[in-house]
Short mmCIF file of N, CA and C and ligand atoms in Angstrom, two decimals:
data_model
loop_
_atom_site.label_atom_id
_atom_site.label_comp_id
_atom_site.label_asym_id
_atom_site.label_seq_id
_atom_site.Cartn_x
_atom_site.Cartn_y
_atom_site.Cartn_z
N UNK W 1 -20.15 -127.13 -123.66
CA UNK W 1 -20.84 -127.79 -122.40
C UNK W 1 -22.18 -127.88 -122.68
N UNK W 2 -22.86 -129.08 -122.50
CA UNK W 2 -24.38 -129.23 -122.58
C UNK W 2 -24.96 -129.85 -121.25
N UNK W 3 -26.17 -129.53 -121.05
CA UNK W 3 -26.70 -130.25 -119.92
C UNK W 3 -27.08 -131.56 -120.27
N UNK W 4 -26.87 -132.73 -119.56
CA UNK W 4 -27.26 -133.96 -119.92
C UNK W 4 -28.51 -134.41 -119.38
N UNK W 5 -29.15 -135.09 -120.04
CA UNK W 5 -30.62 -135.59 -119.40
C UNK W 5 -30.62 -136.90 -119.16
N UNK W 6 -31.48 -137.30 -118.38
CA UNK W 6 -31.86 -138.82 -117.84
C UNK W 6 -31.96 -139.57 -119.26
N UNK W 7 -31.52 -140.77 -119.06
CA UNK W 7 -30.71 -141.48 -118.29
C UNK W 7 -29.29 -141.48 -118.38
N UNK W 8 -28.67 -140.34 -118.69
CA UNK W 8 -27.18 -140.21 -118.85
C UNK W 8 -26.55 -140.88 -117.50
N UNK W 9 -25.53 -141.64 -117.81
CA UNK W 9 -25.04 -142.45 -116.64
C UNK W 9 -24.14 -141.47 -115.37
N UNK W 10 -23.82 -140.36 -115.90
CA UNK W 10 -23.36 -139.52 -115.05
C UNK W 10 -24.16 -138.93 -114.11
N UNK W 11 -25.50 -138.97 -114.17
CA UNK W 11 -26.46 -138.42 -113.33
C UNK W 11 -26.80 -139.51 -112.22
N UNK W 12 -26.35 -140.86 -112.39
CA UNK W 12 -26.29 -141.80 -111.30
C UNK W 12 -24.86 -142.20 -110.57
N UNK W 13 -24.09 -141.28 -110.95
CA UNK W 13 -22.79 -141.55 -110.47
C UNK W 13 -22.33 -140.59 -109.28
N UNK W 14 -22.04 -141.15 -107.97
CA UNK W 14 -21.88 -140.12 -106.98
C UNK W 14 -20.40 -139.17 -107.24
N UNK W 15 -20.47 -138.01 -107.14
CA UNK W 15 -19.37 -137.22 -107.40
C UNK W 15 -18.21 -137.06 -106.38
N UNK W 16 -16.97 -136.92 -106.96
CA UNK W 16 -15.87 -136.96 -106.08
C UNK W 16 -15.58 -135.44 -105.40
N UNK W 17 -15.20 -135.60 -104.06
CA UNK W 17 -15.17 -134.22 -103.52
C UNK W 17 -13.97 -133.45 -104.31
N UNK W 18 -14.00 -132.26 -104.47
CA UNK W 18 -13.02 -131.31 -105.12
C UNK W 18 -11.93 -130.97 -104.26
N UNK W 19 -10.80 -131.03 -104.64
CA UNK W 19 -9.46 -130.65 -103.82
C UNK W 19 -8.92 -129.31 -104.18
N UNK W 20 -9.25 -128.81 -105.51
CA UNK W 20 -8.66 -127.61 -105.73
C UNK W 20 -9.46 -126.86 -106.77
N UNK W 21 -9.39 -125.49 -106.86
CA UNK W 21 -10.06 -124.79 -107.79
C UNK W 21 -9.03 -123.87 -108.63
N UNK W 22 -8.99 -123.77 -109.98
CA UNK W 22 -8.20 -123.05 -110.79
C UNK W 22 -8.76 -122.15 -111.77
N UNK W 23 -8.29 -121.51 -112.68
CA UNK W 23 -8.75 -120.52 -113.51
C UNK W 23 -9.68 -121.16 -114.58
N UNK W 24 -9.47 -122.64 -114.81
CA UNK W 24 -10.05 -123.37 -115.89
C UNK W 24 -11.43 -123.65 -115.11
N UNK W 25 -11.24 -124.08 -114.01
CA UNK W 25 -12.57 -124.63 -113.32
C UNK W 25 -13.46 -123.39 -113.12
N UNK W 26 -13.02 -122.18 -112.68
CA UNK W 26 -13.75 -120.93 -112.60
C UNK W 26 -14.51 -120.72 -113.96
N UNK W 27 -13.87 -120.92 -115.05
CA UNK W 27 -14.49 -120.72 -116.34
C UNK W 27 -15.55 -121.53 -116.76
N UNK W 28 -15.33 -122.91 -116.10
CA UNK W 28 -16.47 -123.97 -116.45
C UNK W 28 -17.59 -123.53 -115.60
N UNK W 29 -17.46 -123.07 -114.08
CA UNK W 29 -18.51 -122.56 -113.50
C UNK W 29 -19.15 -121.46 -114.00
N UNK W 30 -18.67 -120.65 -114.62
CA UNK W 30 -19.06 -119.38 -115.35
C UNK W 30 -19.95 -119.97 -116.44
N UNK W 31 -19.49 -120.80 -117.24
CA UNK W 31 -20.41 -121.50 -118.30
C UNK W 31 -21.59 -122.22 -117.70
N UNK W 32 -21.37 -122.76 -116.48
CA UNK W 32 -22.50 -123.58 -115.91
C UNK W 32 -23.74 -122.51 -115.54
N UNK W 33 -23.34 -121.33 -115.14
CA UNK W 33 -24.33 -120.38 -114.92
C UNK W 33 -25.00 -119.96 -116.05
N UNK W 34 -24.25 -119.64 -117.18
CA UNK W 34 -24.96 -119.38 -118.51
C UNK W 34 -25.81 -120.42 -118.94
N UNK W 35 -25.42 -121.79 -118.92
CA UNK W 35 -26.33 -122.69 -119.24
C UNK W 35 -27.44 -122.79 -118.48
N UNK W 36 -27.38 -122.63 -117.17
CA UNK W 36 -28.43 -122.81 -116.36
C UNK W 36 -29.49 -121.45 -116.66
N UNK W 37 -28.99 -120.45 -116.99
CA UNK W 37 -29.80 -119.35 -117.30
C UNK W 37 -30.66 -119.61 -118.61
N UNK W 38 -29.83 -120.17 -119.62
CA UNK W 38 -30.52 -120.40 -120.81
C UNK W 38 -31.58 -121.37 -120.75
N UNK W 39 -31.44 -122.32 -119.71
CA UNK W 39 -32.51 -123.27 -119.42
C UNK W 39 -33.51 -122.86 -118.48
N UNK W 40 -33.39 -121.62 -117.86
CA UNK W 40 -34.34 -121.15 -117.12
C UNK W 40 -34.42 -121.79 -115.66
N UNK W 41 -33.27 -122.32 -115.30
CA UNK W 41 -33.26 -123.08 -114.07
C UNK W 41 -32.66 -122.33 -112.87
N UNK W 42 -32.90 -122.81 -111.65
CA UNK W 42 -32.55 -121.96 -110.53
C UNK W 42 -31.26 -122.61 -109.93
N UNK W 43 -30.98 -123.98 -110.19
CA UNK W 43 -29.95 -124.53 -109.78
C UNK W 43 -29.42 -125.53 -110.84
N UNK W 44 -28.02 -126.05 -110.66
CA UNK W 44 -27.49 -126.88 -111.56
C UNK W 44 -26.16 -127.58 -110.79
N UNK W 45 -26.25 -129.02 -110.87
CA UNK W 45 -25.16 -129.54 -110.15
C UNK W 45 -24.16 -129.97 -111.31
N UNK W 46 -22.83 -130.25 -110.88
CA UNK W 46 -21.83 -130.36 -111.81
C UNK W 46 -22.03 -131.57 -112.63
N UNK W 47 -22.57 -132.77 -112.18
CA UNK W 47 -22.77 -133.81 -112.90
C UNK W 47 -23.84 -133.55 -113.97
N UNK W 48 -24.76 -132.52 -113.92
CA UNK W 48 -25.62 -132.29 -114.89
C UNK W 48 -24.86 -131.70 -116.20
N UNK W 49 -23.69 -131.29 -116.03
CA UNK W 49 -22.90 -131.05 -117.20
C UNK W 49 -21.88 -131.85 -117.46
N UNK W 50 -21.98 -133.13 -116.90
CA UNK W 50 -21.12 -134.30 -117.00
C UNK W 50 -19.68 -134.03 -116.41
N UNK W 51 -19.84 -133.08 -115.18
CA UNK W 51 -18.51 -132.84 -114.64
C UNK W 51 -18.69 -133.66 -113.33
N UNK W 52 -17.71 -134.54 -112.90
CA UNK W 52 -17.86 -135.57 -111.86
C UNK W 52 -17.54 -134.99 -110.53
N UNK W 53 -17.58 -133.78 -110.14
CA UNK W 53 -17.03 -133.23 -108.92
C UNK W 53 -18.23 -132.70 -108.15
N UNK W 54 -17.87 -132.63 -106.85
CA UNK W 54 -18.96 -132.26 -105.82
C UNK W 54 -19.13 -130.84 -105.58
N UNK W 55 -19.82 -130.10 -106.60
CA UNK W 55 -20.11 -128.78 -106.53
C UNK W 55 -21.50 -128.45 -107.28
N UNK W 56 -22.26 -127.52 -106.82
CA UNK W 56 -23.42 -127.03 -107.51
C UNK W 56 -23.59 -125.47 -107.35
N UNK W 57 -24.50 -125.18 -108.36
CA UNK W 57 -24.57 -123.66 -108.28
C UNK W 57 -26.10 -123.45 -108.20
N UNK W 58 -26.39 -122.13 -107.72
CA UNK W 58 -28.01 -121.76 -107.41
C UNK W 58 -28.04 -120.33 -107.72
N UNK W 59 -29.11 -119.87 -108.34
CA UNK W 59 -29.37 -118.40 -108.27
C UNK W 59 -31.03 -118.51 -108.57
N UNK W 60 -31.77 -118.13 -107.24
CA UNK W 60 -33.08 -118.35 -107.17
C UNK W 60 -33.68 -117.49 -108.18
N UNK W 61 -33.04 -116.44 -108.70
CA UNK W 61 -33.84 -115.43 -109.67
C UNK W 61 -33.87 -116.19 -111.14
N UNK W 62 -33.03 -117.10 -111.25
CA UNK W 62 -32.79 -117.85 -112.69
C UNK W 62 -32.40 -116.72 -113.85
N UNK W 63 -32.00 -115.70 -113.46
CA UNK W 63 -31.40 -114.71 -114.60
C UNK W 63 -30.12 -114.07 -114.11
N UNK W 64 -29.24 -113.63 -115.28
CA UNK W 64 -28.23 -112.92 -114.93
C UNK W 64 -28.38 -111.47 -114.49
N UNK W 65 -27.70 -110.92 -113.51
CA UNK W 65 -27.90 -109.52 -113.08
C UNK W 65 -28.83 -109.41 -112.11
N UNK W 66 -29.70 -110.51 -111.73
CA UNK W 66 -30.53 -110.62 -110.54
C UNK W 66 -30.20 -111.71 -109.58
N UNK W 67 -30.74 -111.33 -108.49
CA UNK W 67 -30.58 -112.52 -107.45
C UNK W 67 -29.03 -112.44 -107.08
N UNK W 68 -28.81 -113.65 -106.37
CA UNK W 68 -27.31 -113.96 -106.04
C UNK W 68 -26.69 -115.23 -106.66
N UNK W 69 -25.52 -115.07 -107.30
CA UNK W 69 -25.21 -116.21 -107.91
C UNK W 69 -24.29 -117.04 -106.80
N UNK W 70 -24.62 -118.29 -106.37
CA UNK W 70 -24.14 -119.03 -105.19
C UNK W 70 -23.49 -120.30 -105.82
N UNK W 71 -22.07 -120.43 -105.37
CA UNK W 71 -21.44 -121.76 -105.64
C UNK W 71 -21.24 -122.67 -104.50
N UNK W 72 -21.56 -123.65 -104.38
CA UNK W 72 -21.37 -124.57 -103.20
C UNK W 72 -20.59 -125.72 -103.61
N UNK W 73 -19.44 -125.86 -102.86
CA UNK W 73 -18.35 -126.65 -103.12
C UNK W 73 -18.32 -127.76 -102.01
N UNK W 74 -18.09 -128.98 -102.31
CA UNK W 74 -18.18 -130.19 -101.32
C UNK W 74 -19.25 -129.81 -100.13
N UNK W 75 -20.48 -129.80 -100.45
CA UNK W 75 -21.48 -129.54 -99.55
C UNK W 75 -21.88 -130.66 -98.73
N UNK W 76 -22.40 -130.16 -97.45
CA UNK W 76 -22.99 -131.35 -96.68
C UNK W 76 -24.19 -130.69 -95.96
N UNK W 77 -25.26 -131.48 -95.94
CA UNK W 77 -26.40 -131.11 -95.38
C UNK W 77 -26.67 -132.06 -94.01
N UNK W 78 -26.87 -131.22 -93.02
CA UNK W 78 -27.17 -132.01 -91.65
C UNK W 78 -28.71 -132.06 -91.29
N UNK W 79 -28.76 -132.78 -90.31
CA UNK W 79 -30.07 -133.21 -90.13
C UNK W 79 -31.24 -132.24 -90.10
N UNK W 80 -32.30 -132.65 -90.51
CA UNK W 80 -33.46 -131.59 -90.51
C UNK W 80 -33.66 -130.81 -89.08
N UNK W 81 -34.04 -129.62 -89.19
CA UNK W 81 -34.19 -128.83 -87.92
C UNK W 81 -35.68 -128.64 -87.69
N UNK W 82 -36.50 -129.22 -88.57
CA UNK W 82 -38.09 -128.83 -88.59
C UNK W 82 -38.66 -129.91 -89.28
N UNK W 83 -39.93 -129.60 -89.54
CA UNK W 83 -40.74 -130.56 -90.28
C UNK W 83 -40.56 -130.74 -91.69
N UNK W 84 -41.36 -131.50 -92.47
CA UNK W 84 -41.19 -131.62 -93.81
C UNK W 84 -42.38 -130.96 -94.55
N UNK W 85 -42.20 -130.92 -95.82
CA UNK W 85 -43.22 -130.31 -96.47
C UNK W 85 -43.23 -130.65 -98.00
N UNK W 86 -44.32 -130.75 -98.71
CA UNK W 86 -44.38 -131.25 -100.08
C UNK W 86 -44.39 -130.02 -101.00
N UNK W 87 -43.68 -130.14 -102.15
CA UNK W 87 -43.73 -129.00 -103.22
C UNK W 87 -43.56 -129.76 -104.43
N UNK W 88 -43.88 -129.18 -105.65
CA UNK W 88 -43.38 -129.57 -106.89
C UNK W 88 -42.22 -129.32 -107.26
N UNK W 89 -41.31 -130.28 -107.97
CA UNK W 89 -40.09 -129.99 -108.43
C UNK W 89 -40.01 -130.49 -109.97
N UNK W 90 -39.12 -129.76 -110.62
CA UNK W 90 -38.63 -130.17 -112.09
C UNK W 90 -37.24 -130.20 -111.82
N UNK W 91 -36.65 -130.55 -113.16
CA UNK W 91 -35.19 -130.74 -113.14
C UNK W 91 -34.62 -130.60 -114.66
N UNK W 92 -33.63 -129.78 -114.77
CA UNK W 92 -33.04 -129.48 -116.16
C UNK W 92 -32.67 -130.73 -116.64
N UNK W 93 -32.37 -131.79 -115.94
CA UNK W 93 -32.06 -133.18 -116.74
C UNK W 93 -33.20 -133.91 -117.01
N UNK W 94 -34.44 -133.39 -116.77
CA UNK W 94 -35.70 -134.19 -117.01
C UNK W 94 -36.84 -133.14 -117.51
N UNK W 95 -36.39 -132.40 -118.52
CA UNK W 95 -37.15 -131.15 -119.03
C UNK W 95 -38.68 -131.56 -119.18
N UNK W 96 -39.57 -130.81 -118.74
CA UNK W 96 -40.92 -130.86 -118.93
C UNK W 96 -41.38 -132.00 -117.87
N UNK W 97 -40.80 -132.63 -117.15
CA UNK W 97 -41.29 -133.49 -116.06
C UNK W 97 -41.20 -132.94 -114.80
N UNK W 98 -42.63 -132.88 -113.97
CA UNK W 98 -42.73 -132.34 -112.68
C UNK W 98 -43.36 -133.39 -111.70
N UNK W 99 -43.02 -133.12 -110.45
CA UNK W 99 -43.56 -133.99 -109.61
C UNK W 99 -43.60 -133.55 -108.08
N UNK W 100 -44.39 -133.95 -107.34
CA UNK W 100 -44.53 -133.55 -106.00
C UNK W 100 -43.48 -134.40 -105.17
N UNK W 101 -42.66 -133.58 -104.39
CA UNK W 101 -41.74 -134.35 -103.47
C UNK W 101 -41.68 -133.73 -102.02
N UNK W 102 -41.54 -134.72 -101.04
CA UNK W 102 -41.58 -134.42 -99.67
C UNK W 102 -40.07 -134.14 -99.23
N UNK W 103 -39.91 -132.91 -98.58
CA UNK W 103 -38.47 -132.80 -98.10
C UNK W 103 -38.52 -132.17 -96.96
N UNK W 104 -37.29 -132.25 -95.92
CA UNK W 104 -37.34 -131.39 -94.78
C UNK W 104 -37.35 -130.02 -95.28
N UNK W 105 -38.10 -129.21 -94.25
CA UNK W 105 -38.47 -127.76 -94.54
C UNK W 105 -37.03 -126.97 -94.45
N UNK W 106 -36.34 -127.42 -93.21
CA UNK W 106 -35.25 -126.58 -93.10
C UNK W 106 -33.87 -127.58 -92.87
N UNK W 107 -33.03 -127.06 -93.32
CA UNK W 107 -31.64 -127.83 -93.28
C UNK W 107 -30.58 -126.80 -92.90
N UNK W 108 -29.55 -127.37 -92.38
CA UNK W 108 -28.15 -126.73 -92.21
C UNK W 108 -27.36 -127.13 -93.02
N UNK W 109 -26.69 -126.32 -93.85
CA UNK W 109 -25.81 -126.69 -95.08
C UNK W 109 -24.39 -126.12 -94.76
N UNK W 110 -23.42 -127.00 -94.90
CA UNK W 110 -21.98 -126.42 -94.75
C UNK W 110 -21.37 -126.77 -96.09
N UNK W 111 -20.47 -125.76 -96.65
CA UNK W 111 -19.80 -125.98 -97.85
C UNK W 111 -18.76 -125.00 -97.90
N UNK W 112 -17.98 -125.04 -99.07
CA UNK W 112 -16.95 -123.96 -99.36
C UNK W 112 -17.30 -123.14 -100.54
N UNK W 113 -16.92 -121.97 -100.28
CA UNK W 113 -17.32 -120.91 -101.61
C UNK W 113 -16.23 -121.14 -102.45
N UNK W 114 -16.43 -120.37 -103.82
CA UNK W 114 -15.55 -120.56 -104.81
C UNK W 114 -14.06 -119.90 -104.35
N UNK W 115 -14.01 -118.83 -103.44
CA UNK W 115 -12.71 -118.51 -102.93
C UNK W 115 -12.15 -119.40 -101.76
N UNK W 116 -12.71 -120.44 -101.65
CA UNK W 116 -12.26 -121.44 -100.73
C UNK W 116 -12.52 -121.22 -99.19
N UNK W 117 -13.39 -120.38 -98.99
CA UNK W 117 -13.80 -119.98 -97.51
C UNK W 117 -15.20 -121.14 -97.32
N UNK W 118 -14.91 -121.58 -95.95
CA UNK W 118 -15.94 -122.66 -95.37
C UNK W 118 -17.14 -121.68 -94.90
N UNK W 119 -18.25 -122.22 -95.16
CA UNK W 119 -19.41 -121.34 -94.56
C UNK W 119 -20.55 -122.35 -94.20
N UNK W 120 -21.37 -121.76 -93.33
CA UNK W 120 -22.64 -122.53 -92.77
C UNK W 120 -23.87 -121.73 -92.97
N UNK W 121 -24.80 -122.30 -93.43
CA UNK W 121 -26.09 -121.73 -93.52
C UNK W 121 -27.24 -122.25 -93.12
N UNK W 122 -28.34 -121.87 -92.31
CA UNK W 122 -29.63 -122.61 -92.00
C UNK W 122 -30.60 -122.12 -93.17
N UNK W 123 -31.18 -123.03 -93.87
CA UNK W 123 -31.73 -122.81 -95.09
C UNK W 123 -33.29 -123.15 -94.97
N UNK W 124 -34.24 -122.38 -95.47
CA UNK W 124 -35.70 -122.70 -95.55
C UNK W 124 -36.23 -122.41 -96.86
N UNK W 125 -37.47 -122.85 -97.00
CA UNK W 125 -38.31 -122.40 -98.25
C UNK W 125 -37.55 -122.93 -99.40
N UNK W 126 -37.70 -122.08 -100.49
CA UNK W 126 -37.20 -122.71 -101.78
C UNK W 126 -35.75 -122.98 -101.83
N UNK W 127 -34.95 -122.08 -101.19
CA UNK W 127 -33.44 -122.31 -101.14
C UNK W 127 -33.07 -123.67 -100.51
N UNK W 128 -33.93 -123.99 -99.33
CA UNK W 128 -33.67 -125.28 -98.59
C UNK W 128 -33.98 -126.50 -99.88
N UNK W 129 -35.14 -126.41 -100.35
CA UNK W 129 -35.43 -127.32 -101.32
C UNK W 129 -34.64 -127.44 -102.52
N UNK W 130 -34.13 -126.31 -103.09
CA UNK W 130 -33.20 -126.23 -104.13
C UNK W 130 -31.90 -126.90 -103.78
N UNK W 131 -31.30 -126.67 -102.63
CA UNK W 131 -29.88 -127.10 -102.17
C UNK W 131 -30.01 -128.69 -102.00
N UNK W 132 -31.20 -129.13 -101.45
CA UNK W 132 -31.45 -130.62 -101.32
C UNK W 132 -31.44 -131.29 -102.51
N UNK W 133 -32.24 -130.83 -103.55
CA UNK W 133 -32.45 -131.37 -104.79
C UNK W 133 -30.92 -131.43 -105.54
N UNK W 134 -30.27 -130.24 -105.46
CA UNK W 134 -28.98 -130.27 -106.04
C UNK W 134 -27.79 -131.08 -105.36
N UNK W 135 -27.98 -131.26 -104.12
CA UNK W 135 -27.10 -132.19 -103.35
C UNK W 135 -27.28 -133.78 -103.84
N UNK W 136 -28.62 -133.93 -103.83
CA UNK W 136 -28.88 -135.23 -104.32
C UNK W 136 -28.41 -135.69 -105.64
N UNK W 137 -28.18 -134.73 -106.52
CA UNK W 137 -27.53 -135.02 -107.86
C UNK W 137 -26.24 -135.47 -107.68
N UNK W 138 -25.53 -134.89 -106.60
CA UNK W 138 -24.06 -135.16 -106.44
C UNK W 138 -23.88 -136.60 -105.96
N UNK W 139 -25.32 -137.06 -105.27
CA UNK W 139 -25.13 -138.36 -105.02
C UNK W 139 -25.72 -139.34 -105.86
N UNK W 140 -26.10 -138.96 -107.07
CA UNK W 140 -26.57 -139.79 -107.99
C UNK W 140 -28.18 -139.97 -107.87
N UNK W 141 -28.77 -139.11 -107.20
CA UNK W 141 -30.14 -139.28 -106.78
C UNK W 141 -30.99 -138.29 -107.59
N UNK W 142 -32.05 -138.69 -108.20
CA UNK W 142 -33.00 -137.83 -109.14
C UNK W 142 -34.31 -137.53 -108.48
N UNK W 143 -34.95 -136.49 -108.73
CA UNK W 143 -36.12 -136.22 -107.89
C UNK W 143 -37.30 -137.23 -107.93
N UNK W 144 -37.26 -137.94 -108.99
CA UNK W 144 -38.34 -139.05 -109.08
C UNK W 144 -38.13 -140.08 -108.14
N UNK W 145 -36.81 -140.33 -107.81
CA UNK W 145 -36.45 -141.20 -106.58
C UNK W 145 -37.24 -140.93 -105.37
N UNK W 146 -37.48 -139.63 -105.31
CA UNK W 146 -37.99 -139.19 -103.87
C UNK W 146 -39.51 -139.26 -103.81
N UNK W 147 -40.15 -139.53 -104.89
CA UNK W 147 -41.60 -139.33 -105.21
C UNK W 147 -42.30 -140.55 -104.45
N UNK W 148 -43.48 -140.41 -104.02
CA UNK W 148 -44.23 -141.61 -103.73
C UNK W 148 -44.46 -142.46 -104.94
N UNK W 149 -44.64 -143.81 -104.70
CA UNK W 149 -44.67 -144.61 -105.69
C UNK W 149 -46.09 -144.29 -106.75
N UNK W 150 -46.93 -143.82 -106.00
CA UNK W 150 -48.11 -143.37 -106.88
C UNK W 150 -47.81 -142.29 -107.69
N UNK W 151 -47.30 -141.18 -107.26
CA UNK W 151 -47.01 -140.06 -107.84
C UNK W 151 -45.96 -140.39 -108.98
N UNK W 152 -44.93 -141.23 -108.77
CA UNK W 152 -44.01 -141.69 -109.70
C UNK W 152 -44.63 -142.49 -110.86
N UNK W 153 -45.79 -143.17 -110.70
CA UNK W 153 -46.66 -143.95 -111.73
C UNK W 153 -47.05 -142.86 -112.72
N UNK W 154 -47.33 -141.79 -112.25
CA UNK W 154 -47.82 -140.78 -113.15
C UNK W 154 -46.79 -140.08 -114.17
N UNK W 155 -45.65 -140.30 -113.94
CA UNK W 155 -44.58 -139.84 -114.75
C UNK W 155 -43.78 -141.00 -115.41
N UNK W 156 -44.33 -142.30 -115.16
CA UNK W 156 -43.42 -143.50 -115.64
C UNK W 156 -43.44 -143.48 -117.22
N UNK W 157 -44.31 -142.88 -118.06
CA UNK W 157 -44.48 -142.81 -119.55
C UNK W 157 -43.45 -141.78 -119.73
N UNK W 158 -43.17 -140.81 -119.11
CA UNK W 158 -42.32 -139.78 -119.65
C UNK W 158 -40.92 -140.32 -119.19
N UNK W 159 -40.68 -141.04 -118.21
CA UNK W 159 -39.28 -141.51 -117.98
C UNK W 159 -39.03 -142.37 -119.07
N UNK W 160 -39.96 -143.45 -119.47
CA UNK W 160 -39.81 -144.30 -120.44
C UNK W 160 -39.29 -143.57 -121.82
N UNK W 161 -39.99 -142.49 -122.06
CA UNK W 161 -39.75 -141.82 -123.30
C UNK W 161 -38.29 -141.27 -123.37
N UNK W 162 -37.88 -140.85 -122.04
CA UNK W 162 -36.44 -140.32 -122.09
C UNK W 162 -35.60 -141.58 -122.25
N UNK W 163 -35.85 -142.69 -121.66
CA UNK W 163 -34.96 -143.87 -121.94
C UNK W 163 -34.87 -144.30 -123.41
N UNK W 164 -35.95 -144.35 -123.99
CA UNK W 164 -36.13 -144.64 -125.51
C UNK W 164 -35.25 -143.71 -126.13
N UNK W 165 -35.39 -142.45 -125.94
CA UNK W 165 -34.83 -141.44 -126.95
C UNK W 165 -33.25 -141.62 -126.62
N UNK W 166 -32.80 -141.82 -125.45
CA UNK W 166 -31.44 -141.95 -124.99
C UNK W 166 -30.81 -142.91 -125.85
N UNK W 167 -31.57 -144.24 -125.76
CA UNK W 167 -31.04 -145.35 -126.30
C UNK W 167 -30.84 -145.18 -127.97
N UNK W 168 -31.79 -144.39 -128.56
CA UNK W 168 -31.58 -144.25 -129.95
C UNK W 168 -30.77 -143.10 -130.31
N UNK W 169 -30.23 -142.15 -129.37
CA UNK W 169 -29.25 -141.29 -129.58
C UNK W 169 -27.90 -141.99 -129.45
N UNK W 170 -27.83 -142.83 -128.58
CA UNK W 170 -26.82 -143.74 -128.50
C UNK W 170 -26.29 -144.77 -129.59
N UNK W 171 -27.35 -144.99 -130.13
CA UNK W 171 -27.00 -146.02 -131.34
C UNK W 171 -26.38 -145.09 -132.45
N UNK W 172 -26.94 -143.84 -132.57
CA UNK W 172 -26.24 -143.11 -133.64
C UNK W 172 -25.01 -142.44 -133.36
N UNK W 173 -24.48 -142.79 -132.02
CA UNK W 173 -23.10 -142.26 -131.64
C UNK W 173 -23.22 -140.79 -131.22
N UNK W 174 -24.27 -140.15 -131.13
CA UNK W 174 -24.50 -138.71 -130.68
C UNK W 174 -23.94 -138.76 -129.10
N UNK W 175 -24.15 -139.79 -128.49
CA UNK W 175 -23.88 -139.82 -127.04
C UNK W 175 -22.62 -140.71 -126.77
N UNK W 176 -21.60 -140.25 -126.14
CA UNK W 176 -20.40 -141.23 -125.84
C UNK W 176 -20.72 -142.44 -125.34
N UNK W 177 -19.81 -143.22 -125.59
CA UNK W 177 -19.95 -144.74 -124.88
C UNK W 177 -19.54 -144.62 -123.54
N UNK W 178 -19.76 -145.73 -122.73
CA UNK W 178 -19.48 -145.98 -121.42
C UNK W 178 -17.94 -145.60 -121.21
N UNK W 179 -17.29 -146.28 -122.01
CA UNK W 179 -15.76 -146.18 -121.93
C UNK W 179 -15.26 -144.77 -122.15
N UNK W 180 -15.79 -144.09 -123.03
CA UNK W 180 -15.60 -142.63 -123.26
C UNK W 180 -15.81 -141.77 -122.08
N UNK W 181 -17.03 -142.01 -121.68
CA UNK W 181 -17.61 -141.29 -120.47
C UNK W 181 -16.56 -141.60 -119.21
N UNK W 182 -16.18 -142.84 -119.04
CA UNK W 182 -15.29 -143.14 -117.88
C UNK W 182 -14.04 -142.31 -118.16
N UNK W 183 -13.47 -142.45 -119.06
CA UNK W 183 -12.16 -141.89 -119.44
C UNK W 183 -12.24 -140.32 -119.08
N UNK W 184 -13.33 -139.60 -119.65
CA UNK W 184 -13.40 -138.17 -119.54
C UNK W 184 -13.60 -137.94 -117.82
N UNK W 185 -14.37 -138.99 -117.10
CA UNK W 185 -14.50 -138.44 -115.62
C UNK W 185 -13.00 -138.80 -115.07
N UNK W 186 -12.31 -139.83 -115.51
CA UNK W 186 -10.97 -139.89 -114.96
C UNK W 186 -10.06 -138.74 -114.98
N UNK W 187 -10.21 -138.18 -116.35
CA UNK W 187 -9.55 -137.03 -116.54
C UNK W 187 -9.77 -135.86 -115.55
N UNK W 188 -11.04 -135.68 -115.47
CA UNK W 188 -11.33 -134.50 -114.42
C UNK W 188 -10.77 -134.83 -112.97
N UNK W 189 -11.11 -136.18 -112.53
CA UNK W 189 -10.79 -136.51 -111.26
C UNK W 189 -9.29 -136.37 -110.93
N UNK W 190 -8.61 -136.97 -111.94
CA UNK W 190 -7.10 -136.74 -111.85
C UNK W 190 -6.63 -135.38 -111.39
N UNK W 191 -7.49 -134.41 -112.03
CA UNK W 191 -7.02 -133.01 -112.06
C UNK W 191 -7.50 -132.35 -110.79
N UNK W 192 -8.72 -132.62 -110.35
CA UNK W 192 -9.24 -131.89 -109.46
C UNK W 192 -9.79 -132.64 -108.12
N UNK W 193 -10.07 -134.05 -108.20
CA UNK W 193 -10.41 -134.54 -107.05
C UNK W 193 -9.34 -135.42 -106.09
ZN1 ZN D 1 -32.10 -131.43 -111.03
#
């Protein structure tokens, strides 16, 4: 399992709701936590490891044995319950790129836990921001899409660099073709979505 980087097509593809969880998927989720910690991240969406299912994980402490390991399955965020605020964001699929993003300060999130229990949480602060960022991933949205045009202009060169590198890795066959990706997604979806 590897964390995929922009502009991997899986990052632009809306993920399918998850219908079941089994031992294999639990192992995959465990591995997602390990990858996230390795990359020193606080959140990771399934499509960032090319898994086309609606789930993301969070641990605000970014390391094993500290903080709480949270799994959000089929998450839904409801309307903002307060103002908005601006803060800097980064993304494990855009390593080294940071930008200011305005988001609702407080959100209500409904999701299922790994054990299948439905839960509801009113979130604020970093947790609210992180969950909104991760849920965006599941809809194929990346944080630069939420930046102001002027702020985005500042990172345009970085994004171009990622595009160029991706194109060259694809020519060498290091990255699967669109057909191979589609086949892989179809396999996951037939099993879990
Ligand atoms: Zn991200």
